Short mmCIF file of C-alpha atoms in Angstrom, two decimals:
data_model
loop_
_atom_site.label_atom_id
_atom_site.label_comp_id
_atom_site.label_asym_id
_atom_site.label_seq_id
_atom_site.Cartn_x
_atom_site.Cartn_y
_atom_site.Cartn_z
CA MET A 1 73.32 134.39 175.24
CA SER A 2 73.69 138.50 175.37
CA ALA A 3 72.98 138.76 171.77
CA GLN A 4 69.94 140.11 170.14
CA PRO A 5 67.49 137.11 170.44
CA ALA A 6 66.57 135.13 167.47
CA ARG A 7 63.91 135.37 165.04
CA PRO A 8 61.83 132.47 163.96
CA LEU A 9 62.51 131.61 160.47
CA PHE A 10 59.84 132.10 157.92
CA ALA A 11 57.89 134.14 160.53
CA GLU A 12 55.49 135.76 158.15
CA GLN A 13 54.76 132.10 156.61
CA LEU A 14 53.69 130.63 159.85
CA PRO A 15 50.26 130.66 161.80
CA ALA A 16 50.00 134.05 163.72
CA GLY A 17 50.65 132.03 167.39
CA LEU A 18 53.92 130.60 166.17
CA GLN A 19 55.33 133.84 164.72
CA THR A 20 56.91 134.98 167.64
CA ILE A 21 58.51 131.38 168.96
CA SER A 22 62.21 131.20 168.36
CA ASN A 23 63.00 127.69 168.33
CA ILE A 24 60.73 124.47 168.56
CA VAL A 25 62.20 121.54 169.97
CA ALA A 26 60.45 118.01 169.94
CA VAL A 27 61.24 115.38 172.61
CA SER A 28 60.58 112.23 170.85
CA SER A 29 60.92 108.46 171.87
CA CYS A 30 58.58 106.49 169.23
CA LYS A 31 58.30 104.25 171.69
CA GLY A 32 56.02 104.58 175.22
CA GLY A 33 56.89 104.17 178.62
CA VAL A 34 60.60 105.41 178.29
CA GLY A 35 60.19 108.76 180.37
CA LYS A 36 60.04 111.10 177.47
CA SER A 37 57.53 113.10 179.43
CA THR A 38 59.54 113.54 181.95
CA VAL A 39 62.55 114.43 179.75
CA ALA A 40 60.30 117.19 178.18
CA VAL A 41 58.76 118.96 181.20
CA ASN A 42 62.34 118.90 183.14
CA LEU A 43 63.92 120.03 180.20
CA ALA A 44 61.78 123.00 179.91
CA TYR A 45 61.85 123.89 183.42
CA THR A 46 65.78 123.64 182.99
CA LEU A 47 65.66 126.45 180.06
CA ALA A 48 63.19 128.37 182.22
CA ASP A 49 65.88 128.54 185.10
CA MET A 50 68.38 129.62 182.54
CA GLY A 51 66.34 132.70 181.90
CA ALA A 52 64.48 131.51 178.66
CA ARG A 53 60.64 132.03 178.05
CA VAL A 54 59.47 128.34 177.65
CA GLY A 55 56.19 127.20 176.34
CA ILE A 56 55.28 123.38 176.68
CA PHE A 57 52.81 121.27 173.95
CA ASP A 58 51.66 117.85 174.99
CA ALA A 59 51.16 116.58 171.73
CA ASP A 60 49.76 113.31 173.12
CA VAL A 61 45.95 113.36 172.81
CA TYR A 62 45.17 109.57 173.61
CA GLY A 63 47.41 109.80 177.09
CA PRO A 64 48.25 113.49 177.86
CA SER A 65 50.81 113.48 180.64
CA LEU A 66 51.06 117.44 181.41
CA PRO A 67 48.19 117.71 183.51
CA THR A 68 49.73 115.07 185.87
CA MET A 69 53.22 116.48 185.63
CA VAL A 70 52.87 119.89 186.80
CA SER A 71 50.16 121.58 188.66
CA PRO A 72 48.77 124.77 187.35
CA GLU A 73 46.14 126.49 189.47
CA ASN A 74 43.77 126.91 186.64
CA ARG A 75 43.47 123.57 185.01
CA LEU A 76 41.35 124.53 182.10
CA LEU A 77 42.48 126.31 178.64
CA GLU A 78 40.70 129.80 178.20
CA MET A 79 39.15 130.76 175.02
CA ASN A 80 39.60 134.65 173.78
CA PRO A 81 36.27 135.00 172.14
CA GLU A 82 36.97 137.93 170.18
CA LYS A 83 40.16 136.23 168.43
CA ARG A 84 38.97 132.63 168.78
CA THR A 85 42.14 131.68 170.17
CA ILE A 86 43.28 129.56 173.23
CA ILE A 87 45.13 131.18 175.95
CA PRO A 88 47.36 128.90 177.46
CA THR A 89 48.00 128.12 181.41
CA GLU A 90 50.77 128.68 183.05
CA TYR A 91 52.90 127.09 185.95
CA LEU A 92 56.12 128.59 187.49
CA GLY A 93 56.52 131.08 184.78
CA VAL A 94 56.15 128.34 181.82
CA LYS A 95 53.18 128.20 179.56
CA LEU A 96 51.38 124.79 179.03
CA VAL A 97 48.83 123.47 176.32
CA SER A 98 47.66 119.83 176.58
CA PHE A 99 44.22 118.21 175.43
CA GLY A 100 44.38 117.41 179.26
CA PHE A 101 43.59 120.82 180.07
CA ALA A 102 40.42 121.19 177.44
CA GLY A 103 37.83 119.53 179.92
CA GLN A 104 38.18 116.20 178.01
CA GLY A 105 40.52 114.26 179.52
CA ARG A 106 41.67 111.79 177.06
CA ALA A 107 40.53 111.19 173.60
CA ILE A 108 38.75 108.38 172.06
CA MET A 109 38.82 109.33 168.05
CA ARG A 110 40.58 107.93 164.86
CA GLY A 111 43.64 109.56 163.53
CA PRO A 112 42.54 112.05 160.96
CA MET A 113 40.66 114.12 163.87
CA VAL A 114 43.42 113.76 165.88
CA SER A 115 45.65 115.55 163.71
CA GLY A 116 43.07 118.36 163.42
CA VAL A 117 42.97 118.85 167.21
CA ILE A 118 46.54 118.77 167.61
CA ASN A 119 46.92 121.35 164.69
CA GLN A 120 44.14 123.64 166.04
CA LEU A 121 45.83 122.98 169.46
CA LEU A 122 49.23 124.20 168.65
CA THR A 123 48.51 126.73 165.89
CA THR A 124 45.41 128.79 167.52
CA THR A 125 47.20 129.04 171.07
CA GLU A 126 48.39 132.89 172.15
CA TRP A 127 52.02 131.42 173.01
CA GLY A 128 53.19 135.32 173.02
CA GLU A 129 57.35 135.34 172.46
CA LEU A 130 58.97 132.44 173.71
CA ASP A 131 62.74 131.52 173.13
CA TYR A 132 61.67 127.94 173.41
CA LEU A 133 58.48 125.74 172.97
CA ILE A 134 59.20 122.12 173.82
CA ILE A 135 56.90 119.89 172.00
CA ASP A 136 56.30 116.54 174.08
CA MET A 137 55.63 114.18 170.96
CA PRO A 138 53.28 110.94 171.12
CA PRO A 139 54.92 107.69 170.58
CA GLY A 140 55.36 106.46 167.08
CA THR A 141 56.08 107.56 163.50
CA GLY A 142 52.62 107.99 162.31
CA ASP A 143 50.00 110.64 161.26
CA ILE A 144 50.27 112.91 164.13
CA GLN A 145 54.10 113.10 164.09
CA LEU A 146 54.10 113.83 160.42
CA THR A 147 51.43 116.44 161.10
CA LEU A 148 53.63 118.39 163.57
CA CYS A 149 56.60 118.31 161.28
CA GLN A 150 54.53 119.89 158.46
CA ILE A 151 52.57 122.32 160.76
CA VAL A 152 55.94 123.73 162.11
CA PRO A 153 59.56 124.06 160.85
CA LEU A 154 60.91 121.95 163.98
CA THR A 155 64.51 123.57 165.04
CA ALA A 156 65.59 120.13 166.48
CA ALA A 157 64.88 117.03 168.07
CA VAL A 158 65.66 115.33 171.48
CA ILE A 159 65.53 111.50 171.36
CA VAL A 160 64.79 109.73 174.43
CA THR A 161 65.42 105.81 174.47
CA THR A 162 66.48 103.08 177.19
CA PRO A 163 69.08 100.61 177.36
CA GLN A 164 67.12 97.62 175.92
CA LYS A 165 67.82 96.60 172.20
CA LEU A 166 63.85 96.77 171.58
CA SER A 167 63.81 100.44 172.32
CA PHE A 168 66.63 101.29 169.93
CA ILE A 169 64.64 99.53 167.15
CA ASP A 170 61.94 101.66 167.95
CA VAL A 171 64.00 104.89 168.15
CA ALA A 172 65.92 104.33 164.92
CA LYS A 173 62.57 104.61 163.36
CA GLY A 174 62.19 107.94 164.76
CA VAL A 175 65.73 109.41 164.14
CA ARG A 176 65.47 108.09 160.23
CA MET A 177 61.95 109.98 160.31
CA PHE A 178 63.42 113.01 161.41
CA SER A 179 66.19 112.77 159.01
CA LYS A 180 63.95 112.42 156.37
CA LEU A 181 62.27 115.37 157.22
CA LYS A 182 65.18 117.38 157.75
CA VAL A 183 64.52 118.07 161.64
CA PRO A 184 68.14 117.49 163.20
CA CYS A 185 68.63 114.94 166.47
CA VAL A 186 70.84 117.14 168.82
CA ALA A 187 70.88 114.63 171.87
CA VAL A 188 70.03 111.39 172.95
CA VAL A 189 68.76 111.00 176.65
CA GLU A 190 69.41 107.40 177.83
CA ASN A 191 66.84 107.02 180.54
CA MET A 192 67.11 104.44 183.58
CA CYS A 193 70.69 103.42 182.85
CA HIS A 194 71.78 102.68 186.00
CA PHE A 195 71.39 102.83 189.97
CA ASP A 196 73.69 102.80 192.70
CA ALA A 197 73.77 100.25 195.64
CA ASP A 198 75.96 98.69 197.99
CA GLY A 199 78.61 100.92 196.74
CA LYS A 200 78.21 99.15 193.41
CA ARG A 201 76.46 100.23 189.91
CA TYR A 202 74.14 98.30 188.48
CA TYR A 203 72.52 97.93 184.99
CA PRO A 204 69.43 96.31 185.49
CA PHE A 205 68.29 96.88 181.48
CA GLY A 206 71.73 95.96 180.03
CA ARG A 207 73.98 98.66 178.36
CA GLY A 208 74.56 100.33 175.09
CA SER A 209 71.29 101.63 173.52
CA GLY A 210 72.04 105.40 173.60
CA SER A 211 75.63 105.09 172.63
CA GLN A 212 74.42 102.97 169.68
CA VAL A 213 72.12 105.70 168.47
CA VAL A 214 74.88 108.34 168.62
CA GLN A 215 77.35 105.99 167.01
CA GLN A 216 75.10 104.67 163.95
CA PHE A 217 73.31 108.19 163.41
CA GLY A 218 76.05 110.62 164.54
CA ILE A 219 74.25 112.56 167.19
CA PRO A 220 76.61 114.50 168.57
CA HIS A 221 75.46 114.23 172.60
CA LEU A 222 74.60 111.64 174.71
CA PHE A 223 73.12 111.49 178.49
CA ASP A 224 72.87 108.66 180.78
CA MET A 225 69.93 109.48 183.22
CA PRO A 226 70.12 107.06 186.13
CA ILE A 227 67.14 105.50 187.92
CA ARG A 228 66.16 107.87 190.68
CA PRO A 229 62.83 107.25 192.93
CA THR A 230 62.55 111.01 193.37
CA LEU A 231 62.73 111.74 189.66
CA SER A 232 59.50 108.94 189.21
CA ALA A 233 57.93 110.46 192.25
CA SER A 234 58.30 114.04 190.96
CA GLY A 235 56.72 113.13 187.84
CA ASP A 236 53.57 112.00 189.83
CA SER A 237 53.65 114.96 192.58
CA GLY A 238 52.78 117.71 190.19
CA MET A 239 56.32 119.58 190.72
CA PRO A 240 59.21 118.97 188.08
CA GLU A 241 62.37 117.15 189.79
CA VAL A 242 64.46 119.95 188.51
CA VAL A 243 62.07 122.46 190.41
CA ALA A 244 62.12 120.18 193.64
CA ASP A 245 65.88 119.42 194.10
CA PRO A 246 67.51 122.32 191.71
CA GLN A 247 71.08 120.85 193.03
CA GLY A 248 70.22 117.41 192.79
CA GLU A 249 71.82 114.73 190.29
CA ALA A 250 69.23 114.53 187.83
CA SER A 251 68.92 118.17 187.91
CA LYS A 252 72.70 118.54 187.10
CA ILE A 253 72.07 116.12 184.03
CA PHE A 254 69.32 118.11 183.03
CA GLN A 255 71.56 121.45 183.09
CA ASP A 256 73.66 119.66 180.82
CA LEU A 257 71.22 118.93 178.30
CA GLY A 258 69.83 122.40 178.80
CA VAL A 259 73.16 123.95 177.47
CA CYS A 260 73.57 121.37 174.93
CA VAL A 261 70.14 122.38 173.44
CA VAL A 262 70.63 126.30 173.54
CA GLN A 263 74.21 125.60 171.75
CA GLN A 264 72.86 123.19 169.43
CA CYS A 265 69.76 125.57 168.50
CA ALA A 266 71.97 128.63 167.80
CA LYS A 267 74.37 126.68 165.63
CA ILE A 268 71.25 125.74 163.50
CA ARG A 269 69.51 128.85 163.33
CA GLN A 270 72.96 129.96 161.71
CA GLN A 271 72.12 127.58 158.70
CA VAL A 272 70.21 129.01 156.49
CA SER A 273 67.03 127.19 155.15
CA THR A 274 66.50 126.28 151.82
CA ALA A 275 64.46 129.04 150.07
CA VAL A 276 62.34 128.70 147.16
CA THR A 277 60.28 131.69 145.52
CA TYR A 278 58.61 132.84 142.31
CA ASP A 279 60.20 135.42 140.36
CA ARG A 280 57.51 136.85 138.25
CA SER A 281 59.64 139.36 136.12
CA ILE A 282 61.61 135.66 134.57
CA LYS A 283 58.72 133.48 135.09
CA ALA A 284 60.53 131.16 137.18
CA ILE A 285 60.68 129.28 140.30
CA LYS A 286 64.16 130.01 142.24
CA VAL A 287 65.71 127.64 144.63
CA LYS A 288 68.37 128.69 146.93
CA VAL A 289 70.34 125.96 148.45
CA PRO A 290 71.74 126.30 152.04
CA ASP A 291 75.26 126.38 152.82
CA SER A 292 76.34 127.35 149.53
CA ASP A 293 76.02 130.32 146.85
CA GLU A 294 74.30 127.88 144.46
CA GLU A 295 70.96 128.89 142.96
CA PHE A 296 69.07 127.75 140.29
CA PHE A 297 66.08 128.32 138.32
CA LEU A 298 62.81 125.81 137.27
CA HIS A 299 60.08 126.28 134.92
CA PRO A 300 56.61 126.24 137.06
CA ALA A 301 55.07 123.75 134.52
CA THR A 302 57.84 121.38 134.83
CA VAL A 303 57.58 121.20 138.68
CA ARG A 304 53.86 121.06 138.69
CA ARG A 305 54.35 118.15 136.07
CA ASN A 306 56.69 116.29 138.47
CA ASP A 307 54.00 116.06 141.02
CA ARG A 308 54.47 112.70 142.90
CA SER A 309 51.15 112.67 144.92
CA ALA A 310 48.04 110.16 144.74
CA GLN A 311 46.25 112.68 142.43
CA SER A 312 49.22 112.68 139.74
CA VAL A 313 50.57 109.07 140.39
CA ASP A 314 48.59 105.75 140.72
CA GLU A 315 49.92 104.57 144.07
CA TRP A 316 49.30 101.01 143.13
CA THR A 317 50.62 100.62 139.92
CA GLY A 318 52.49 103.68 139.41
CA GLU A 319 51.07 104.84 136.33
CA GLN A 320 51.19 108.45 135.48
CA LYS A 321 47.58 110.05 135.74
CA LEU A 322 48.48 113.75 135.27
CA GLN A 323 49.55 113.86 131.60
CA TYR A 324 51.91 116.28 130.19
CA THR A 325 49.10 118.30 128.22
CA ASP A 326 47.03 118.67 131.35
CA VAL A 327 49.67 121.26 132.30
CA PRO A 328 49.10 124.51 130.70
CA GLU A 329 52.65 125.73 129.55
CA ASP A 330 52.30 129.40 130.97
CA ILE A 331 51.09 128.14 134.33
CA GLU A 332 52.31 130.18 137.72
CA PRO A 333 52.03 129.65 141.39
CA GLU A 334 49.58 131.29 143.28
CA GLU A 335 51.76 131.03 146.68
CA ILE A 336 54.75 129.20 147.82
CA ARG A 337 54.99 128.50 151.54
CA PRO A 338 57.75 126.29 153.78
CA MET A 339 56.19 122.80 155.03
CA GLY A 340 58.57 122.05 157.83
CA ASN A 341 62.12 122.05 157.25
CA TYR A 342 61.91 119.63 154.22
CA ALA A 343 59.23 120.76 151.34
CA VAL A 344 57.54 123.57 150.29
CA SER A 345 53.85 123.86 149.61
CA ILE A 346 52.77 125.15 145.79
CA THR A 347 49.09 126.33 145.46
CA TRP A 348 48.46 126.47 141.90
CA PRO A 349 45.33 128.32 139.93
CA ASP A 350 43.28 125.42 139.70
CA GLY A 351 43.05 124.86 143.56
CA PHE A 352 45.67 122.26 143.52
CA SER A 353 48.46 122.20 146.53
CA GLN A 354 51.68 120.41 145.55
CA ILE A 355 53.85 119.22 148.26
CA ALA A 356 57.35 119.80 146.58
CA PRO A 357 60.15 118.00 148.73
CA TYR A 358 63.59 120.26 148.70
CA ASP A 359 65.22 116.68 147.53
CA GLN A 360 62.88 116.45 144.58
CA LEU A 361 62.99 119.91 143.37
CA GLN A 362 66.99 119.54 143.22
CA THR A 363 66.39 116.69 140.56
CA ILE A 364 64.31 118.45 138.41
CA GLU A 365 65.38 119.63 134.85
CA ARG A 366 66.65 123.18 135.43
CA LEU A 367 66.26 126.31 133.31
CA VAL A 368 69.43 127.43 131.64
CA ASP A 369 70.24 130.83 129.62
CA ILE A 370 68.06 132.90 132.10
CA VAL A 371 68.35 136.45 131.65
CA LEU A 372 68.02 138.37 134.89
CA PRO A 373 66.56 141.71 134.80
CA ALA A 374 68.88 144.80 134.70
CA VAL A 375 69.54 146.39 138.23
CA HIS A 376 69.86 149.50 137.90
CA ALA A 377 71.84 151.89 140.50
#
C-alpha cells in the first residue's frame, strides 16, 4: 500500500474523465433484489476508510439505488459549462454519480438510449484522481452491461448472490459474461445467508449457492453475509452500515472483502494486458501476448477481411458479404484502441470501425519472415 500509486492501464486512450482512475471494480449480480447495491456502497466506504480515494457510479438508470442509500447535502449533479463535464456530488469523502441525482428520478426509455445515458454519465464526469471507482451494475447481462465493459477496462468484478438455486443460475450467466469479456471475478458475496436466534444458526434460503459459484468457476474468495436488520435499515436511512457501525459483524466482513479487492486488483495490474499496435515501418499489426515473450505480426488487409460483424457476414445465413477483393492489399489502420479488456477497436480509412477480440487475432494467419528495421546504437 505504501508503493507508488498504480497508474491506469491504457490511460492515454481513455475518455479524459477516466484517465486518472487506477482501478475500476464492477459489483454485479445479474439478478435483482439480492443486495448488490448494499454490497457496492459498503465496499466503497470500506475502501475509503482504508485510506483510498473512492467514487461510486450507479449504473442502474431504471431503478437507481444510490440516492436512497447515501445522503449527500447536494442531491443534484452539477455541470461545468465551460468543459461540458459533470461534477459528481459527494458524501463522507466518496464521489457519487447516479441518474437519480440528475433530477430525473427513474428513466422510462429504450435500451439504446439508456446505453447512451450511461456512457455520457460515466465518461464526462470529472472523477479526478481515484484509487477505486466502484460500479454498481444493473441486473442482467444485456446492452448496458456490455456497453460498460466496452467503455472502460474493468479491473475486476465482485459477484453478489443469495443461497437459492435460482440465484446461482443467473449469477452463472454473469460470471460467463465477465469471463468472455476478460474481466476477472475476484470474490463472491453470498448475501442473506443465515441468522442466529435462540443460540442456533438458521439458513432460511438453503445453503451452497455461493460455494457452488466458487467451485464451478474457480473464483478465489467467498464471503458469507448474514441477515442483519441493521444492514437493511442502513440501506434505507442514507448512512451505510460500515459508517454507522464500524465495529459490527457486517463491517468486519466488508473489511475482509475490501482487503481482498485491494490485494486482487494489485495482482491483476501486474499482469500486462495484450497490446496491439501498428508498426508503420513494416506495415504490420503487432500483437504482444500477456504473460509471455510471444509477439506476432498480422497483415492489416487480412485482419480487415476477417471481420465477423453483421456488415461483413450475414447473421442469418453466415454468408460472407465482405469479399476478398473489397479490401485493398495496402490498406492501413488509422487508429487502434483497446475496448475493455477483451478486444481492440480498429478504425479503417473508409470509416469502418472493426471490433477485433484478442482471441480472434490469435487465430488469424500470421506474417512470417518479418524483417524489423535495424536499431542503431
